[in-house]
CSV table of C-alpha atoms in Angstrom, one decimal:
chain,number,residue,atom,x,y,z
A,1,MET,CA,-7.6,26.9,30.2
A,2,LYS,CA,-5.7,25.9,33.4
A,3,ALA,CA,-2.2,26.9,34.1
A,4,GLN,CA,-0.9,23.3,34.1
A,5,ASP,CA,-2.4,22.8,30.6
A,6,LEU,CA,-0.2,25.6,29.3
A,7,ILE,CA,3.1,24.1,30.5
A,8,PRO,CA,3.4,21.5,27.6
A,9,MET,CA,2.6,24.2,25.1
A,10,ILE,CA,5.2,26.5,26.6
A,11,ASP,CA,7.8,23.7,26.5
A,12,GLN,CA,7.2,23.3,22.7
A,13,ILE,CA,8.0,27.0,22.0
A,14,VAL,CA,11.3,27.5,20.3
A,15,PRO,CA,12.9,30.6,21.9
A,16,TYR,CA,15.0,31.4,18.9
A,17,LYS,CA,15.1,30.5,15.2
A,18,ARG,CA,18.0,29.1,13.1
A,19,TYR,CA,18.6,30.4,9.6
A,20,GLY,CA,20.9,29.6,6.7
A,21,LYS,CA,21.3,30.6,3.0
A,22,ILE,CA,21.1,28.7,-0.2
A,23,LYS,CA,24.5,28.4,-1.9
A,24,ARG,CA,24.1,25.9,-4.6
A,25,VAL,CA,21.4,24.0,-6.6
A,26,ILE,CA,22.3,20.7,-8.3
A,27,GLY,CA,19.5,18.9,-10.1
A,28,LEU,CA,17.0,18.0,-7.4
A,29,LEU,CA,19.1,19.0,-4.5
A,30,LEU,CA,19.7,22.3,-2.7
A,31,GLU,CA,22.8,23.0,-0.7
A,32,SER,CA,22.7,25.7,2.1
A,33,GLN,CA,25.2,27.1,4.5
A,34,GLY,CA,23.4,26.5,7.8
A,35,PRO,CA,21.1,26.3,9.6
A,36,ALA,CA,22.0,23.9,12.5
A,37,THR,CA,19.6,21.1,12.0
A,38,SER,CA,19.3,17.3,11.8
A,39,ILE,CA,18.5,14.7,9.0
A,40,GLY,CA,14.8,14.3,8.6
A,41,ASP,CA,14.0,17.8,9.9
A,42,VAL,CA,11.9,20.1,7.7
A,43,CYS,CA,12.8,23.7,6.7
A,44,TYR,CA,11.2,26.7,5.1
A,45,ILE,CA,13.0,28.2,2.1
A,46,TYR,CA,11.9,31.8,1.4
A,47,THR,CA,11.9,32.7,-2.3
A,48,GLY,CA,13.8,35.7,-3.6
A,49,SER,CA,10.6,37.8,-3.5
A,50,GLY,CA,10.0,36.7,0.1
A,51,ARG,CA,6.3,36.3,-0.7
A,52,LYS,CA,6.4,32.5,-0.8
A,53,LYS,CA,8.0,29.8,1.3
A,54,ILE,CA,8.8,26.3,0.1
A,55,LEU,CA,8.9,23.3,2.4
A,56,ALA,CA,12.0,21.1,2.2
A,57,GLU,CA,13.6,18.3,4.1
A,58,VAL,CA,17.2,17.8,5.2
A,59,ILE,CA,18.4,14.5,3.6
A,60,GLY,CA,22.1,14.8,4.2
A,61,PHE,CA,25.2,16.8,4.7
A,62,ARG,CA,28.1,17.5,2.3
A,63,GLU,CA,31.2,19.1,3.8
A,64,ASP,CA,29.9,22.2,5.5
A,65,TYR,CA,26.6,22.3,3.7
A,66,CYS,CA,23.1,21.0,4.5
A,67,VAL,CA,21.6,19.0,1.6
A,68,LEU,CA,17.9,19.7,1.2
A,69,MET,CA,15.3,18.3,-1.1
A,70,PRO,CA,12.1,20.4,-1.6
A,71,TYR,CA,8.5,19.0,-1.5
A,72,SER,CA,7.6,21.2,-4.5
A,73,THR,CA,9.2,22.8,-7.5
A,74,ILE,CA,12.3,25.0,-7.1
A,75,GLN,CA,11.9,27.5,-9.9
A,76,GLU,CA,11.6,30.6,-7.6
A,77,ILE,CA,14.6,29.7,-5.4
A,78,SER,CA,17.7,31.8,-6.0
A,79,PRO,CA,21.2,32.1,-4.5
A,80,GLY,CA,21.0,33.6,-1.0
A,81,SER,CA,17.4,32.5,-0.4
A,82,LEU,CA,16.8,32.3,3.3
A,83,VAL,CA,16.4,28.8,4.9
A,84,GLU,CA,14.6,28.6,8.3
A,85,ALA,CA,14.9,25.4,10.3
A,86,LEU,CA,11.7,24.2,12.0
A,87,GLY,CA,13.6,21.9,14.3
A,88,LYS,CA,11.3,18.9,13.9
A,89,PRO,CA,10.3,16.3,11.3
A,90,LEU,CA,7.2,16.5,9.1
A,91,GLU,CA,3.9,16.3,11.0
A,92,ILE,CA,0.5,15.7,9.5
A,93,LYS,CA,-3.0,15.9,11.0
A,94,ALA,CA,-5.1,12.8,11.6
A,95,GLY,CA,-8.4,11.9,13.2
A,96,SER,CA,-11.9,10.5,12.5
A,97,ALA,CA,-12.9,13.9,10.9
A,98,LEU,CA,-10.5,13.0,8.0
A,99,ILE,CA,-12.7,10.0,6.9
A,100,GLY,CA,-14.3,10.7,3.6
A,101,GLN,CA,-11.5,13.2,2.6
A,102,VAL,CA,-8.9,13.0,-0.2
A,103,VAL,CA,-5.6,14.6,0.9
A,104,ASP,CA,-2.2,15.2,-0.5
A,105,ALA,CA,1.1,13.8,0.7
A,106,LEU,CA,1.4,16.5,3.4
A,107,GLY,CA,-2.1,15.7,4.7
A,108,PHE,CA,-3.9,18.8,3.2
A,109,PRO,CA,-7.3,18.4,1.3
A,110,LEU,CA,-6.6,17.9,-2.4
A,111,ASP,CA,-9.6,20.1,-3.3
A,112,GLY,CA,-8.0,23.2,-1.6
A,113,SER,CA,-10.5,23.3,1.3
A,114,THR,CA,-9.4,23.7,4.9
A,115,LEU,CA,-8.8,20.7,7.2
A,116,PRO,CA,-11.7,19.8,9.5
A,117,LYS,CA,-11.5,20.5,13.2
A,118,GLY,CA,-10.7,17.9,15.8
A,119,LEU,CA,-7.5,16.5,14.2
A,120,VAL,CA,-4.3,15.8,16.1
A,121,PRO,CA,-0.7,16.1,14.9
A,122,VAL,CA,1.0,12.9,13.9
A,123,GLN,CA,4.6,12.3,12.8
A,124,THR,CA,5.0,10.6,9.4
A,125,GLU,CA,8.1,8.6,10.5
A,126,GLN,CA,7.2,6.1,13.2
A,127,GLN,CA,8.9,3.0,14.6
A,128,PRO,CA,7.2,-0.4,13.9
A,129,PRO,CA,5.5,-2.1,16.9
A,130,ASN,CA,7.8,-4.1,19.2
A,131,PRO,CA,7.9,-7.7,17.8
A,132,LEU,CA,7.3,-9.2,21.2
A,133,LYS,CA,4.2,-7.0,21.8
A,134,ARG,CA,2.5,-7.9,18.5
A,135,PRO,CA,-0.5,-10.1,19.1
A,136,THR,CA,-0.7,-13.2,17.0
A,137,ILE,CA,-3.1,-13.1,14.0
A,138,ASN,CA,-6.0,-15.5,14.8
A,139,GLU,CA,-9.1,-13.7,13.4
A,140,ILE,CA,-10.3,-13.7,9.8
A,141,ILE,CA,-11.1,-10.5,8.0
A,142,SER,CA,-13.5,-10.7,5.0
A,143,VAL,CA,-12.7,-8.6,2.0
A,144,GLY,CA,-15.8,-9.4,0.0
A,145,VAL,CA,-13.8,-11.1,-2.9
A,146,ARG,CA,-14.9,-14.8,-3.2
A,147,ALA,CA,-11.5,-16.1,-4.5
A,148,ILE,CA,-9.6,-14.4,-1.7
A,149,ASP,CA,-12.0,-15.2,1.2
A,150,SER,CA,-12.3,-18.9,0.3
A,151,LEU,CA,-8.9,-19.8,-1.2
A,152,LEU,CA,-6.5,-17.2,0.1
A,153,THR,CA,-8.1,-16.3,3.5
A,154,VAL,CA,-6.6,-13.2,5.1
A,155,GLY,CA,-6.4,-12.5,8.9
A,156,LYS,CA,-6.7,-9.1,10.7
A,157,GLY,CA,-3.3,-7.6,10.7
A,158,GLN,CA,-1.9,-9.6,7.8
A,159,ARG,CA,0.2,-7.9,5.1
A,160,ILE,CA,-0.3,-9.0,1.5
A,161,GLY,CA,1.4,-8.1,-1.8
A,162,ILE,CA,-0.7,-7.9,-5.0
A,163,PHE,CA,1.8,-8.6,-7.9
A,164,ALA,CA,0.8,-7.6,-11.4
A,165,GLY,CA,1.8,-5.8,-14.6
A,166,SER,CA,0.1,-2.7,-15.7
A,167,GLY,CA,-3.6,-2.8,-16.8
A,168,VAL,CA,-4.5,-6.2,-15.1
A,169,GLY,CA,-7.1,-4.9,-12.7
A,170,LYS,CA,-5.2,-3.9,-9.5
A,171,SER,CA,-7.1,-0.6,-8.9
A,172,THR,CA,-10.5,-2.3,-9.6
A,173,LEU,CA,-9.7,-5.1,-7.1
A,174,LEU,CA,-8.7,-2.5,-4.4
A,175,GLY,CA,-11.9,-0.5,-4.9
A,176,MET,CA,-13.9,-3.7,-4.6
A,177,MET,CA,-12.2,-4.6,-1.3
A,178,ALA,CA,-12.6,-1.1,0.0
A,179,LYS,CA,-16.4,-1.3,-0.5
A,180,GLU,CA,-17.0,-4.8,0.8
A,181,THR,CA,-14.5,-5.2,3.6
A,182,GLN,CA,-15.4,-5.7,7.3
A,183,ALA,CA,-12.7,-3.2,8.4
A,184,ASP,CA,-13.7,-0.2,10.5
A,185,VAL,CA,-11.9,2.3,8.2
A,186,ASN,CA,-9.9,2.2,4.9
A,187,VAL,CA,-6.8,4.2,4.2
A,188,ILE,CA,-5.8,4.2,0.5
A,189,GLY,CA,-2.5,5.5,-0.7
A,190,LEU,CA,-2.3,6.3,-4.4
A,191,ILE,CA,1.4,6.8,-5.0
A,192,GLY,CA,2.9,7.8,-8.3
A,193,GLU,CA,-0.5,7.5,-10.1
A,194,ARG,CA,-1.3,9.4,-13.2
A,195,GLY,CA,-3.3,12.5,-12.4
A,196,ARG,CA,-6.2,11.3,-14.5
A,197,GLU,CA,-6.4,8.0,-12.6
A,198,VAL,CA,-6.9,9.6,-9.1
A,199,LYS,CA,-10.4,10.9,-9.8
A,200,GLU,CA,-11.3,7.9,-11.9
A,201,PHE,CA,-10.4,5.6,-9.0
A,202,ILE,CA,-12.4,7.6,-6.5
A,203,GLU,CA,-15.5,7.9,-8.7
A,204,ARG,CA,-15.5,4.6,-10.6
A,205,ASP,CA,-13.7,2.0,-8.4
A,206,LEU,CA,-14.2,3.4,-4.9
A,207,GLY,CA,-17.6,5.2,-5.3
A,208,ASP,CA,-19.5,7.1,-2.7
A,209,GLU,CA,-20.1,3.9,-0.7
A,210,GLY,CA,-16.3,3.2,-0.4
A,211,LEU,CA,-15.3,6.8,0.1
A,212,LYS,CA,-17.6,7.4,3.1
A,213,LYS,CA,-15.4,5.0,5.2
A,214,SER,CA,-12.1,5.8,3.6
A,215,VAL,CA,-9.2,8.3,3.7
A,216,VAL,CA,-7.5,8.7,0.3
A,217,VAL,CA,-3.9,10.0,0.2
A,218,ALA,CA,-2.8,10.9,-3.4
A,219,ALA,CA,0.7,11.8,-4.6
A,220,THR,CA,0.7,11.8,-8.4
A,221,SER,CA,3.6,10.9,-10.7
A,222,ASP,CA,4.3,14.6,-11.6
A,223,GLN,CA,5.2,15.5,-8.0
A,224,PRO,CA,8.8,15.4,-6.7
A,225,ALA,CA,10.2,12.1,-5.5
A,226,LEU,CA,10.1,13.2,-1.9
A,227,MET,CA,6.4,13.9,-2.1
A,228,ARG,CA,5.8,10.4,-3.4
A,229,ILE,CA,7.7,8.9,-0.5
A,230,LYS,CA,5.9,11.1,1.9
A,231,GLY,CA,2.6,10.0,0.4
A,232,ALA,CA,3.3,6.4,1.5
A,233,LEU,CA,4.5,7.5,4.9
A,234,THR,CA,1.5,9.8,5.4
A,235,ALA,CA,-1.0,7.0,4.5
A,236,THR,CA,0.8,4.7,6.9
A,237,ALA,CA,0.9,7.3,9.7
A,238,ILE,CA,-2.9,7.9,9.3
A,239,ALA,CA,-3.6,4.1,9.4
A,240,GLU,CA,-1.4,3.9,12.6
A,241,HIS,CA,-3.4,6.7,14.2
A,242,PHE,CA,-6.6,4.8,13.7
A,243,ARG,CA,-5.0,1.6,14.9
A,244,ASP,CA,-3.9,3.3,18.1
A,245,GLN,CA,-7.6,4.3,18.6
A,246,GLY,CA,-8.4,0.5,18.7
A,247,ALA,CA,-9.7,0.3,15.1
A,248,ASN,CA,-9.2,-2.5,12.6
A,249,VAL,CA,-7.8,-0.7,9.6
A,250,LEU,CA,-7.5,-1.7,6.0
A,251,LEU,CA,-4.5,0.0,4.3
A,252,MET,CA,-4.2,-0.3,0.6
A,253,MET,CA,-1.2,1.2,-1.2
A,254,ASP,CA,-0.9,1.5,-5.0
A,255,SER,CA,2.0,1.1,-5.5
A,256,VAL,CA,5.0,0.2,-3.4
A,257,THR,CA,7.1,-0.1,-6.6
A,258,ARG,CA,6.7,3.7,-7.3
A,259,VAL,CA,7.8,4.4,-3.7
A,260,ALA,CA,10.9,2.4,-4.4
A,261,MET,CA,11.5,4.3,-7.7
A,262,ALA,CA,11.1,7.6,-5.8
A,263,GLN,CA,13.7,6.5,-3.3
A,264,ARG,CA,16.0,5.5,-6.1
A,265,GLU,CA,15.7,9.0,-7.6
A,266,ILE,CA,16.8,10.5,-4.3
A,267,GLY,CA,19.5,8.0,-3.7
A,268,LEU,CA,21.1,8.6,-7.1
A,269,ALA,CA,20.8,12.3,-6.6
A,270,ILE,CA,22.8,12.3,-3.4
A,271,GLY,CA,25.5,10.0,-4.8
A,272,GLU,CA,24.5,6.5,-3.6
A,273,PRO,CA,26.0,3.7,-5.7
A,274,PRO,CA,23.4,2.0,-8.0
A,275,THR,CA,23.0,-1.8,-7.5
A,276,THR,CA,20.6,-4.2,-9.3
A,277,LYS,CA,18.5,-2.4,-12.0
A,278,GLY,CA,19.8,0.9,-10.7
A,279,TYR,CA,18.2,0.6,-7.2
A,280,THR,CA,20.3,2.1,-4.5
A,281,PRO,CA,21.0,0.6,-1.0
A,282,SER,CA,18.6,3.0,0.7
A,283,VAL,CA,15.7,1.5,-1.3
A,284,PHE,CA,16.2,-1.9,0.3
A,285,ALA,CA,16.5,-0.2,3.7
A,286,LEU,CA,13.3,1.8,3.2
A,287,LEU,CA,11.0,-1.1,2.2
A,288,PRO,CA,11.1,-3.1,5.4
A,289,ARG,CA,11.0,0.1,7.5
A,290,LEU,CA,7.8,1.0,5.7
A,291,LEU,CA,6.1,-2.4,5.4
A,292,GLU,CA,6.9,-3.5,9.0
A,293,ARG,CA,4.9,-0.5,10.4
A,294,THR,CA,1.6,-2.2,9.6
A,295,GLY,CA,0.2,-5.4,11.2
A,296,THR,CA,-1.1,-5.9,14.7
A,297,SER,CA,-0.4,-3.9,17.8
A,298,GLU,CA,-1.7,-4.1,21.4
A,299,LYS,CA,-4.5,-1.7,20.5
A,300,GLY,CA,-5.7,-2.6,17.0
A,301,SER,CA,-4.7,-3.9,13.6
A,302,ILE,CA,-3.7,-2.7,10.1
A,303,THR,CA,-4.5,-5.3,7.4
A,304,ALA,CA,-2.4,-4.1,4.5
A,305,PHE,CA,-2.5,-4.7,0.7
A,306,TYR,CA,0.5,-3.4,-1.3
A,307,THR,CA,0.4,-3.5,-5.0
A,308,VAL,CA,3.7,-4.3,-6.8
A,309,LEU,CA,4.2,-3.5,-10.4
A,310,VAL,CA,6.3,-6.2,-12.1
A,311,ASP,CA,8.2,-5.2,-15.2
A,312,GLY,CA,7.3,-7.6,-18.1
A,313,ASP,CA,5.3,-9.7,-15.5
A,314,ASP,CA,8.7,-10.8,-14.0
A,315,LEU,CA,8.0,-11.8,-10.4
A,316,ASN,CA,11.7,-12.2,-9.7
A,317,GLU,CA,12.7,-8.5,-10.4
A,318,PRO,CA,14.4,-6.9,-7.3
A,319,ILE,CA,11.6,-5.0,-5.8
A,320,ALA,CA,9.0,-7.8,-6.2
A,321,ASP,CA,11.5,-10.3,-4.8
A,322,THR,CA,12.3,-8.1,-1.7
A,323,VAL,CA,8.6,-7.2,-1.0
A,324,ARG,CA,7.5,-10.8,-1.3
A,325,GLY,CA,10.1,-11.8,1.3
A,326,ILE,CA,8.9,-9.2,3.8
A,327,LEU,CA,5.1,-9.7,3.5
A,328,ASP,CA,2.8,-12.5,4.8
A,329,GLY,CA,1.5,-13.6,1.4
A,330,HIS,CA,1.3,-12.6,-2.2
A,331,PHE,CA,-1.6,-12.6,-4.8
A,332,VAL,CA,-0.5,-12.8,-8.4
A,333,LEU,CA,-2.8,-11.2,-11.0
A,334,ASP,CA,-2.4,-13.0,-14.3
A,335,ARG,CA,-2.5,-11.1,-17.6
A,336,SER,CA,-3.7,-14.2,-19.6
A,337,LEU,CA,-6.7,-14.5,-17.3
A,338,ALA,CA,-7.4,-10.7,-17.7
A,339,ASN,CA,-7.2,-11.1,-21.4
A,340,GLN,CA,-9.9,-13.8,-21.2
A,341,GLY,CA,-12.3,-11.5,-19.3
A,342,HIS,CA,-11.7,-13.4,-16.1
A,343,PHE,CA,-12.1,-11.0,-13.2
A,344,PRO,CA,-10.6,-10.8,-10.6
A,345,ALA,CA,-7.6,-12.1,-12.5
A,346,ILE,CA,-6.1,-13.9,-9.5
A,347,ASN,CA,-3.9,-16.9,-10.4
A,348,ILE,CA,-4.8,-19.0,-7.4
A,349,LEU,CA,-2.1,-21.6,-8.1
A,350,ASN,CA,0.7,-19.0,-7.9
A,351,SER,CA,-0.8,-17.1,-5.0
A,352,VAL,CA,-0.5,-17.9,-1.3
A,353,SER,CA,-1.7,-16.6,2.1
A,354,ARG,CA,0.9,-17.7,4.6
A,355,LEU,CA,-1.6,-17.6,7.5
A,356,MET,CA,-4.6,-19.3,6.0
A,357,ASN,CA,-3.7,-22.7,7.5
A,358,GLN,CA,-3.9,-21.4,11.0
A,359,LEU,CA,-7.0,-19.3,10.5
A,360,VAL,CA,-9.5,-21.6,8.8
A,361,THR,CA,-11.3,-24.8,9.9
A,362,PRO,CA,-10.0,-28.2,8.7
A,363,GLU,CA,-13.1,-28.6,6.5
A,364,HIS,CA,-12.5,-25.2,4.8
A,365,LEU,CA,-8.9,-26.0,4.2
A,366,LYS,CA,-9.7,-29.4,2.8
A,367,ALA,CA,-12.2,-28.0,0.3
A,368,ALA,CA,-9.8,-25.2,-0.7
A,369,GLU,CA,-6.9,-27.7,-1.3
A,370,MET,CA,-9.2,-29.9,-3.4
A,371,LEU,CA,-10.2,-27.0,-5.6
A,372,ARG,CA,-6.6,-26.0,-6.1
A,373,GLU,CA,-5.6,-29.6,-7.0
A,374,THR,CA,-8.5,-30.1,-9.4
A,375,TYR,CA,-8.0,-26.8,-11.1
A,376,GLY,CA,-4.3,-27.4,-11.4
A,377,LYS,CA,-4.9,-30.9,-12.8
A,378,TYR,CA,-7.1,-29.5,-15.5
A,379,LEU,CA,-4.6,-26.8,-16.5
A,380,GLN,CA,-1.8,-29.4,-16.7
A,381,SER,CA,-3.8,-31.4,-19.2
A,382,GLU,CA,-5.6,-28.5,-21.0
A,383,ASP,CA,-3.6,-28.7,-24.2
A,384,LEU,CA,-4.4,-32.4,-24.6
A,385,ILE,CA,-8.0,-31.8,-23.8
A,386,GLN,CA,-8.4,-28.8,-26.2
A,387,ILE,CA,-6.9,-30.7,-29.2
A,388,GLY,CA,-8.9,-33.8,-28.5
A,389,ALA,CA,-5.9,-36.0,-27.7
A,390,TYR,CA,-7.3,-37.0,-24.2
A,391,LYS,CA,-9.7,-39.9,-24.2
A,392,LYS,CA,-12.3,-40.0,-21.5
A,393,GLY,CA,-11.6,-42.7,-18.9
A,394,ALA,CA,-7.8,-42.6,-19.3
A,395,SER,CA,-7.5,-40.9,-15.9
A,396,ARG,CA,-10.2,-40.7,-13.2
A,397,GLU,CA,-8.6,-37.5,-11.8
A,398,ILE,CA,-8.6,-35.7,-15.2
A,399,ASP,CA,-12.2,-36.8,-15.8
A,400,GLU,CA,-13.2,-35.3,-12.5
A,401,ALA,CA,-11.3,-32.1,-13.3
A,402,ILE,CA,-13.0,-31.8,-16.7
A,403,ARG,CA,-16.4,-32.2,-15.0
A,404,LEU,CA,-15.8,-29.6,-12.3
A,405,TYR,CA,-13.8,-27.1,-14.4
A,406,PRO,CA,-16.8,-25.0,-15.6
A,407,LYS,CA,-18.1,-24.7,-12.0
A,408,ILE,CA,-14.7,-23.7,-10.7
A,409,LYS,CA,-14.3,-21.0,-13.3
A,410,ASP,CA,-17.7,-19.6,-12.5
A,411,PHE,CA,-16.9,-19.7,-8.8
A,412,LEU,CA,-13.6,-17.8,-9.3
A,413,LYS,CA,-15.2,-15.0,-11.4
A,414,GLN,CA,-16.9,-12.1,-9.6
A,415,LYS,CA,-18.5,-8.9,-10.9
A,416,THR,CA,-17.3,-5.7,-9.4
A,417,ASN,CA,-20.8,-4.9,-8.0
A,418,GLU,CA,-21.4,-8.5,-6.8
A,419,ARG,CA,-21.5,-8.9,-3.0
A,420,SER,CA,-20.2,-12.1,-1.5
A,421,SER,CA,-20.0,-12.5,2.3
A,422,PHE,CA,-17.4,-14.8,3.9
A,423,GLU,CA,-20.2,-17.3,4.8
A,424,LYS,CA,-21.6,-17.2,1.3
A,425,SER,CA,-18.2,-17.8,-0.3
A,426,LEU,CA,-17.7,-20.8,1.9
A,427,GLN,CA,-21.1,-22.2,1.1
A,428,LEU,CA,-20.4,-21.8,-2.7
A,429,LEU,CA,-17.0,-23.4,-2.3
A,430,GLY,CA,-18.6,-26.5,-0.6
A,431,HIS,CA,-21.2,-26.6,-3.4
A,432,VAL,CA,-18.6,-26.5,-6.1
A,433,MET,CA,-16.4,-29.2,-4.6
A,434,GLU,CA,-19.5,-31.1,-3.4
A,435,GLU,CA,-18.2,-31.1,0.1
A,436,GLY,CA,-19.8,-30.0,3.4
A,437,ILE,CA,-18.1,-27.1,5.1
């Protein structure tokens, strides 16, 4: 190694260490006298026995005390435990060697193995790209789902919310897109999931085919709130690293609602005032800061899908409403469709891709609008049709909708192992609507 290569390494060496001592523990929070540090920096807390050190983050200050929140449980921390300031925010390791791995919120392999070589350090907190330096989105990305590619076309760098209640097929849809997408690499954040669901998603929904071009970041529901937030930030930071290498990345996060719930826990713990449904102001500051980091940059793109859990299928609850206002489109999964065995259960009439009009050809757009109109016309008259109150010939539009409805239903359904390229989806759309595309 040359002498000039050692200079940056020497500059990073901290000549002295800063220490403090734990003075108080209140619920999820630790208060320490010292060390001199800044908000967002990480610290080591040495347990009473001194054999174990716990990672914690500085989240605020109260009078003369530092307020810390640990990344793990605090059972072994005692009054007087030593706190060592590292003088920098959390860093994780990222790189192409991480593809095919399942890691935790701190970027370490979840199976306990060692990290592969060739990774570089990346900070989990990054600034979004400069708005004036974001290239416009003008290229389509196929996700392999017929209803999306044909009727809700997505562009490279677009950010979409998938809104649904529990058990409507979000994870299955994400796994399907991960296997069939044209993206160079997938980054999947499983935030606040049940521990049982992580392995099920990887083996059943993602499969070996999807995993070999994916990085999975898992932070389960039993972990502290800070770890769940870090899981979302780590997944985003890994996606940003691949984007900076010039890749087209597909980021999928399930779910952003649990990230908001974790931030609410932290906000309430440090004394923030609760607002609508108990969510604190910091929640509504975190969401745009997280979601705006994805999208296009001068080097590559991150196409992002964020799932949003809606309580009681209420699309106007605070988190759903806020996320929908930030993103570039929303797909609504309908429980009534799922109950009928219709998969994917995308309600195409309540869903929208805000960039579709500027991405597709006029012929494609015309056929998609015709299908929506015909499908909507049938659903408006469905009750009359089912009870036999509608007489054939009363309306030419309804007659046409009745004729095409079975073909439309078959077109919108897709088995999880059924492949459908973008070109094939367009061809089938034209066949259903009897239009040339």
